[in-house]
Short mmCIF file of C-alpha atoms and ligand atoms in Angstrom, two decimals:
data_model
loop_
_atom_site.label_atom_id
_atom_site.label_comp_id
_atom_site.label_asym_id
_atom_site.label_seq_id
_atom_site.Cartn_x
_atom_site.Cartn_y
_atom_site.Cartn_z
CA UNK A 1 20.53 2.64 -2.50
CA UNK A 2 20.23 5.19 -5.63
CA UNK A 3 17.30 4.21 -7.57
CA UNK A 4 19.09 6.63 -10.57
CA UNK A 5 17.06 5.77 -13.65
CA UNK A 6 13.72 3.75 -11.85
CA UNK A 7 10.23 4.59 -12.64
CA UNK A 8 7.60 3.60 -9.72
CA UNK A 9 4.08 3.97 -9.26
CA UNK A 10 2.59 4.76 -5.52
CA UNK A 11 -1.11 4.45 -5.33
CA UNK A 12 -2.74 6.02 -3.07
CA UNK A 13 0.51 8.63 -3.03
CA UNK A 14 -1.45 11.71 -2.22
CA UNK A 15 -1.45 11.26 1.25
CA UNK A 16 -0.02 9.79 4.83
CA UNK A 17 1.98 6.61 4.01
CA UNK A 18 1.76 6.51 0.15
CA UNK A 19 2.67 10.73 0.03
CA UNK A 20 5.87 9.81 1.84
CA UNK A 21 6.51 6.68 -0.06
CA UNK A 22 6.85 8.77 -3.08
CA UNK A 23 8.42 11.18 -1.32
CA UNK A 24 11.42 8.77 -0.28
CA UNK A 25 11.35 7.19 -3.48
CA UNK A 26 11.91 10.29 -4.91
CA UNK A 27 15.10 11.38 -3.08
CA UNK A 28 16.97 8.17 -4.16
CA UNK A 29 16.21 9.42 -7.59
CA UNK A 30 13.37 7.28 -9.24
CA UNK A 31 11.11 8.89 -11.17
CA UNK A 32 7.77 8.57 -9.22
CA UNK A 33 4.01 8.59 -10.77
CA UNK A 34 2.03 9.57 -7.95
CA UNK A 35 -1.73 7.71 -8.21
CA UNK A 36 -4.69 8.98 -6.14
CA UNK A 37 -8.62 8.63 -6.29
CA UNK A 38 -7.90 12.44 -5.56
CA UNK A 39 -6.27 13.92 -8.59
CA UNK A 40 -5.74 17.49 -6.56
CA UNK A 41 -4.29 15.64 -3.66
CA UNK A 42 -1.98 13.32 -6.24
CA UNK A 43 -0.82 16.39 -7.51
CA UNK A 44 0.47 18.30 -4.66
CA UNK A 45 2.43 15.21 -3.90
CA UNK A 46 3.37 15.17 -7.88
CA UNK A 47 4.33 18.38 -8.08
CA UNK A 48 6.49 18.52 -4.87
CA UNK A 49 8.78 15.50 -6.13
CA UNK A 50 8.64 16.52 -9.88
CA UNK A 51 6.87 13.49 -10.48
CA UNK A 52 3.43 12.08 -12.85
CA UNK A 53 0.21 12.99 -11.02
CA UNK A 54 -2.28 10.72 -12.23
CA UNK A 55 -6.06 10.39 -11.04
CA UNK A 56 -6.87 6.72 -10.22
CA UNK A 57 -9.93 4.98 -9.09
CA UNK A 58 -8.01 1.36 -7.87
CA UNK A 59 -11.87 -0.33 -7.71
CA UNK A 60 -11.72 -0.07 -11.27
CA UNK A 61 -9.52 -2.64 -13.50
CA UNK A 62 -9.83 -0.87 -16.76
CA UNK A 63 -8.67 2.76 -14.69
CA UNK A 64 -5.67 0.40 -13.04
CA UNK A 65 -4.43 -1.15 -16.42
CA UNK A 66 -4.31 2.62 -18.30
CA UNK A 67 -2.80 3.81 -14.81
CA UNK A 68 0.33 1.32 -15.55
CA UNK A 69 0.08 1.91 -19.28
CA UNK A 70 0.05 6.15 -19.16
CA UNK A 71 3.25 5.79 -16.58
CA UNK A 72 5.22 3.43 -19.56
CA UNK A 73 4.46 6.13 -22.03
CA UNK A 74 5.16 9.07 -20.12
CA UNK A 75 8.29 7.73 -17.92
CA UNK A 76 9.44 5.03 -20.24
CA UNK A 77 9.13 1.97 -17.98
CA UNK A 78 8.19 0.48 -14.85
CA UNK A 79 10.50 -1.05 -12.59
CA UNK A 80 8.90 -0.84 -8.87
CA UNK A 81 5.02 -0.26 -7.67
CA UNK A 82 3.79 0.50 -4.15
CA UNK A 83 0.29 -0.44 -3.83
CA UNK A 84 -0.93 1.58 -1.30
CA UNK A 85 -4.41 2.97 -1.65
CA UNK A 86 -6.71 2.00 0.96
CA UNK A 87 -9.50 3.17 3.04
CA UNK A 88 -10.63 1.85 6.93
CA UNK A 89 -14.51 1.24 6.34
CA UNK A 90 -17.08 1.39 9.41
CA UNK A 91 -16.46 0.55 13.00
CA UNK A 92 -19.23 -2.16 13.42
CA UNK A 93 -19.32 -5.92 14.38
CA UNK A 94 -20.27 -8.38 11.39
CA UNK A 95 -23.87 -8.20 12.22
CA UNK A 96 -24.45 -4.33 11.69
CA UNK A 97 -22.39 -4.21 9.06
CA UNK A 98 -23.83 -2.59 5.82
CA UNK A 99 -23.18 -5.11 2.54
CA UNK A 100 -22.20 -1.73 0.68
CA UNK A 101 -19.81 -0.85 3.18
CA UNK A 102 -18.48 -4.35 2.91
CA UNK A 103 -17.96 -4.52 -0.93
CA UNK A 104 -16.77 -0.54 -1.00
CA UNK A 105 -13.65 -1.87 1.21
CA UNK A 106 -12.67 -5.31 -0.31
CA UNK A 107 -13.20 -3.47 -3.41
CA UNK A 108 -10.68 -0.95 -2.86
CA UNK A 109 -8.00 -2.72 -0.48
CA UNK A 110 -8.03 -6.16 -1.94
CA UNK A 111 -9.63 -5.61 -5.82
CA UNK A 112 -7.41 -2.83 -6.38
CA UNK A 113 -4.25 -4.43 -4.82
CA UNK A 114 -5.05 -7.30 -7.54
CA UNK A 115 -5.84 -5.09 -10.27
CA UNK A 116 -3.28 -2.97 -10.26
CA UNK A 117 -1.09 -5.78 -9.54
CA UNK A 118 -2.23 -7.68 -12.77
CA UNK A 119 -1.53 -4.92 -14.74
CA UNK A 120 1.85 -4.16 -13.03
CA UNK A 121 2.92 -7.65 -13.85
CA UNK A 122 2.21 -8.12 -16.87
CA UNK A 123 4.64 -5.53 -17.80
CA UNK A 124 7.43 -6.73 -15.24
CA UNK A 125 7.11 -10.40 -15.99
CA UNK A 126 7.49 -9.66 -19.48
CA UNK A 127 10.89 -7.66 -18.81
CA UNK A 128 12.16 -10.33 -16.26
CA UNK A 129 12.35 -7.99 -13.08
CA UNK A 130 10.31 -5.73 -10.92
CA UNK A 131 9.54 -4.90 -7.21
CA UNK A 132 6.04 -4.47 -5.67
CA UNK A 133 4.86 -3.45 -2.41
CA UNK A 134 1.64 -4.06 -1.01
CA UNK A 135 0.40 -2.16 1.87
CA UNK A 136 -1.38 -5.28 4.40
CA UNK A 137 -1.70 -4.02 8.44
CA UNK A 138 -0.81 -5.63 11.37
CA UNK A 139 -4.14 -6.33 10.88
CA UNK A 140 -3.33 -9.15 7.78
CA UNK A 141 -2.15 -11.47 10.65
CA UNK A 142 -4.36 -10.31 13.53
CA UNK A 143 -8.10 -9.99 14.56
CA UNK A 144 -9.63 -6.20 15.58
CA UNK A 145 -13.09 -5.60 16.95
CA UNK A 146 -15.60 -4.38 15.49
CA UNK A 147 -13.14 -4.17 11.34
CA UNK A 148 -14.31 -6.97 10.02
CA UNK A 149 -14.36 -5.75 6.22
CA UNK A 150 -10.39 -3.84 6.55
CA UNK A 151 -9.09 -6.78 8.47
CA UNK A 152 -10.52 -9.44 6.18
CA UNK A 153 -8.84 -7.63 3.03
CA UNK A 154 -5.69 -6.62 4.25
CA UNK A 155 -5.24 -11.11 4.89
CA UNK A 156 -6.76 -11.33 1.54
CA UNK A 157 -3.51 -8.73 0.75
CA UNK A 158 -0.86 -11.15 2.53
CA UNK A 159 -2.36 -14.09 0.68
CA UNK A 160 -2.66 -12.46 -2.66
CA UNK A 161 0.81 -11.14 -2.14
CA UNK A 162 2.01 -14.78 -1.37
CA UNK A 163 0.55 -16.61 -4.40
CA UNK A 164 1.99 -13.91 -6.89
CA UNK A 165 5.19 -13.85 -5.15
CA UNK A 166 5.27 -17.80 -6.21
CA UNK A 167 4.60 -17.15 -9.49
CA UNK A 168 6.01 -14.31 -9.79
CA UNK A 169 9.68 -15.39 -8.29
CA UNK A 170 11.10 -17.93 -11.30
CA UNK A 171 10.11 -15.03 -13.62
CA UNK A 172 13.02 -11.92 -12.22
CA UNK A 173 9.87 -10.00 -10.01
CA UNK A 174 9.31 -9.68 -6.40
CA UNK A 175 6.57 -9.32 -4.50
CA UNK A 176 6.26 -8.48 -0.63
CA UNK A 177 4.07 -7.35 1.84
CA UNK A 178 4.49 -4.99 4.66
CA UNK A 179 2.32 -4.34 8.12
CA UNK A 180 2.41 -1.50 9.67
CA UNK A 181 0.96 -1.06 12.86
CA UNK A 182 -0.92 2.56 14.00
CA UNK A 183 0.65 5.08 11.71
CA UNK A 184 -0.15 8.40 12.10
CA UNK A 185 -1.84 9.46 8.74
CA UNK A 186 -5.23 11.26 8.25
CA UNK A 187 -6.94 7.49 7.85
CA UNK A 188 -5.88 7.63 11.72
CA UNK A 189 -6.75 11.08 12.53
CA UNK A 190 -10.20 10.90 11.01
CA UNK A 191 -11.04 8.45 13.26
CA UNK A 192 -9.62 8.14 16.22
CA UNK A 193 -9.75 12.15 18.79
CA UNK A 194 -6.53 13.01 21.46
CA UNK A 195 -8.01 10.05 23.66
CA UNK A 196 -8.56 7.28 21.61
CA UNK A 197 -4.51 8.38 19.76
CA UNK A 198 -3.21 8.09 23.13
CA UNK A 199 -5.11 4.98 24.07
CA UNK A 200 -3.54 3.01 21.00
CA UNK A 201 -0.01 4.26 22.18
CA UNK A 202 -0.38 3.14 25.53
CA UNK A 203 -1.30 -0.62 23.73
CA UNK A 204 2.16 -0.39 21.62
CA UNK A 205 5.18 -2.13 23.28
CA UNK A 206 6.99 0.89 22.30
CA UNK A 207 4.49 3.39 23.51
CA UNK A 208 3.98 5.76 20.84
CA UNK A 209 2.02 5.72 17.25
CA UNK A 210 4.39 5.04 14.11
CA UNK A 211 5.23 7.96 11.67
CA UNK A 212 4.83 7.58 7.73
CA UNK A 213 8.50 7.94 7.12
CA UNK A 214 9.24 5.07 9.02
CA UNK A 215 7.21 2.65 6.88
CA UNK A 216 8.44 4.73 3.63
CA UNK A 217 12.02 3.52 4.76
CA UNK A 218 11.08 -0.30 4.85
CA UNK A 219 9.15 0.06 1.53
CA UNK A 220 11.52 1.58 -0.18
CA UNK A 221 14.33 -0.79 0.86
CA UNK A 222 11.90 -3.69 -0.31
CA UNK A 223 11.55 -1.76 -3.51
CA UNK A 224 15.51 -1.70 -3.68
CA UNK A 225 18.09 -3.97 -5.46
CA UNK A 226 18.93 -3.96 -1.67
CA UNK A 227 16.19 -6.54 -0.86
CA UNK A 228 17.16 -8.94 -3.69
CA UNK A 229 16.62 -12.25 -1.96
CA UNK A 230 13.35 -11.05 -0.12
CA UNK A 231 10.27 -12.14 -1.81
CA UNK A 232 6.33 -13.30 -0.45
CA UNK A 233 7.13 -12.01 2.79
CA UNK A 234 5.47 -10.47 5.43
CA UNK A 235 7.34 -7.35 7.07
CA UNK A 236 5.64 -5.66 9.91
CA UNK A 237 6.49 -2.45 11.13
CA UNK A 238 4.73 -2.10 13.95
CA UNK A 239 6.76 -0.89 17.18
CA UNK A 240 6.89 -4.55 18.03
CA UNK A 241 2.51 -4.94 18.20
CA UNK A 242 2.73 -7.98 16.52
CA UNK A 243 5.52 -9.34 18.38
CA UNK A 244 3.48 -9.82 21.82
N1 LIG B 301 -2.42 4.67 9.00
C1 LIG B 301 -2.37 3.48 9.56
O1 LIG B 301 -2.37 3.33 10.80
C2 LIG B 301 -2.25 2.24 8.70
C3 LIG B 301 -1.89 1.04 9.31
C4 LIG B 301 -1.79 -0.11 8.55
C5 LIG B 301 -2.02 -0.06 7.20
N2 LIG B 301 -2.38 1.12 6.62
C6 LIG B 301 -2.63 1.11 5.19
O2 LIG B 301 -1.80 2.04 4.55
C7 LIG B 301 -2.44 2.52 3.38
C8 LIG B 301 -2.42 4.03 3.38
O3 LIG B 301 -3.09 4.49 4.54
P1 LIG B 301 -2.92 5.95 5.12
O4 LIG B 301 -3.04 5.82 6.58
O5 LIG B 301 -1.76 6.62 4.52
O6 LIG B 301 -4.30 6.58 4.60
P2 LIG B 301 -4.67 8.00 3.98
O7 LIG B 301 -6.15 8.09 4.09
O8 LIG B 301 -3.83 9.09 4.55
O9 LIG B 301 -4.25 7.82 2.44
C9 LIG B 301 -4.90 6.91 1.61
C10 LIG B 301 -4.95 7.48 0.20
O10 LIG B 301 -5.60 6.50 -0.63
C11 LIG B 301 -6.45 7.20 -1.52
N3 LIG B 301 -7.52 6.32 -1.99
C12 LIG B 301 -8.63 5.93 -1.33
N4 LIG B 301 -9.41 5.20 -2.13
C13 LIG B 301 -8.78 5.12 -3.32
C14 LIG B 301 -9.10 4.52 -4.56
N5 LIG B 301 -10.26 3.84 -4.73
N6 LIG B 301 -8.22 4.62 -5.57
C15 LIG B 301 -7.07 5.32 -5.43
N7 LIG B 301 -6.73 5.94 -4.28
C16 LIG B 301 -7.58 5.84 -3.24
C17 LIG B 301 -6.99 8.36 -0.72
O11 LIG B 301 -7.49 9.39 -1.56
C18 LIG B 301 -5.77 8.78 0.08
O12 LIG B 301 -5.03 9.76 -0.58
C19 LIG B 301 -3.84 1.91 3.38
O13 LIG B 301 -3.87 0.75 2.56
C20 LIG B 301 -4.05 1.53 4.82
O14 LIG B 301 -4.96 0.47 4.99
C21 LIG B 301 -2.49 2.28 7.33
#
């Protein structure tokens, strides 16, 4: 699965799951602009991988369109996008939740995934191929308590990633989704102490919390000439949560 010669952007690449997306994508050889609303943090991961730090709000279209336009100019193409960034938002029922809150997280998990997607295919549709990831949860085919704002974008994630896949498929570009379930990543640790970790493991069929690599390996496959035929789908990777 080289990827010799491939230029991909990760959002949200300078930490947990998008850090070791890039990471992986990386070792197979693509050259790897890593995007991050924290330009220090995007640059660690960067510099690491010999990659394109680049300082990226994803709430903001005009930021996600010069995003896919400074990685064209710098790395000379585009071939493969992981859109990653996301944030978790308060732990409150609908009722006391704060509008701001609201809008903050569909703007950032479900805006961004669109505008960077917009921009992403515009440049892949024109060259007839392309692969993009977009980060959904378990939580894009599944209800939590007390999330409604992250668990109504990351469905608003499947869905966009279904229409575009369907227009997106006659024209040479792919476009899937993946789930994962609890992944241990600083999202995670920030909110969640020893307890509440270990009550979430007892809750997975395959009682433990998933590791970043192990999403980075399905992402990067469904970045891959690899995954050729697989496009719109949904691929959790989640211990087997979703399968109960
Ligand atoms: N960790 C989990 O259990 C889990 C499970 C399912 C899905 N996810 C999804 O995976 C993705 C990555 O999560 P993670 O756990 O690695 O989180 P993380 O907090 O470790 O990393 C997220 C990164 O996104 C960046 N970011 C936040 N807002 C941004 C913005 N507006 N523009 C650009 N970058 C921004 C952050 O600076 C951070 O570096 C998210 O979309 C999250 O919803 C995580």
């Amino acid at each position: 699965m080289t990827m010799q010669g491939k230029v991909a952007i990760v959002t949200g690449g300078g930490s947990g799951i998008g850090a070791e997306c890039a990471r992986t994508l990386a070792r197979r050889g693509a050259k790897v602009a890593v995007a991050d609303l924290d330009g220090n943090a995007a640059g660690v991961v960067a510099g690491e991988i010999g990659g394109l730090a680049l300082a990226v709000d994803v709430s903001d279209p005009a930021q996600c369109q010069a995003m896919v336009d400074r990685v064209i100019g710098e790395l000379g193409d585009l071939h493969m996008a992981v859109n990653n960034a996301g944030i978790g938002g308060s732990h409150l029922p609908v009722e006391e939740y704060d509008v701001d809150d609201w809008r903050r997280v569909l703007s950032i998990n479900l805006d961004g995934v669109f505008y960077c997607m917009k921009a992403e295919l515009k440049h892949m549709v024109g060259q007839g191929r392309g692969a993009i990831v977009n980060m959904a949860s378990i939580f894009a085919v599944a209800g939590q308590r007390a999330l409604p704002a992250y668990v109504a974008s990351k469905h608003g994630v499947l869905g966009l990633t279904r229409a575009a896949a369907l227009d997106s498929a006659p024209k040479g570009v792919r476009v899937n989704a993946v789930g994962p379930g609890v992944i241990l990543t600083p999202l995670v640790e920030s909110h969640q102490d020893t307890a509440g970790k270990a009550a979430l493991a007892a809750g997975n069929p395959s009682k433990r919390l998933g590791l970043p690599a192990e999403v980075a390996e399905l992402v990067v496959w469904l970045c891959s000439d690899a995954a050729s035929f697989c496009n719109g789908g949904f691929y959790p990777v989640d211990g087997g949560f979703t399968a109960a």
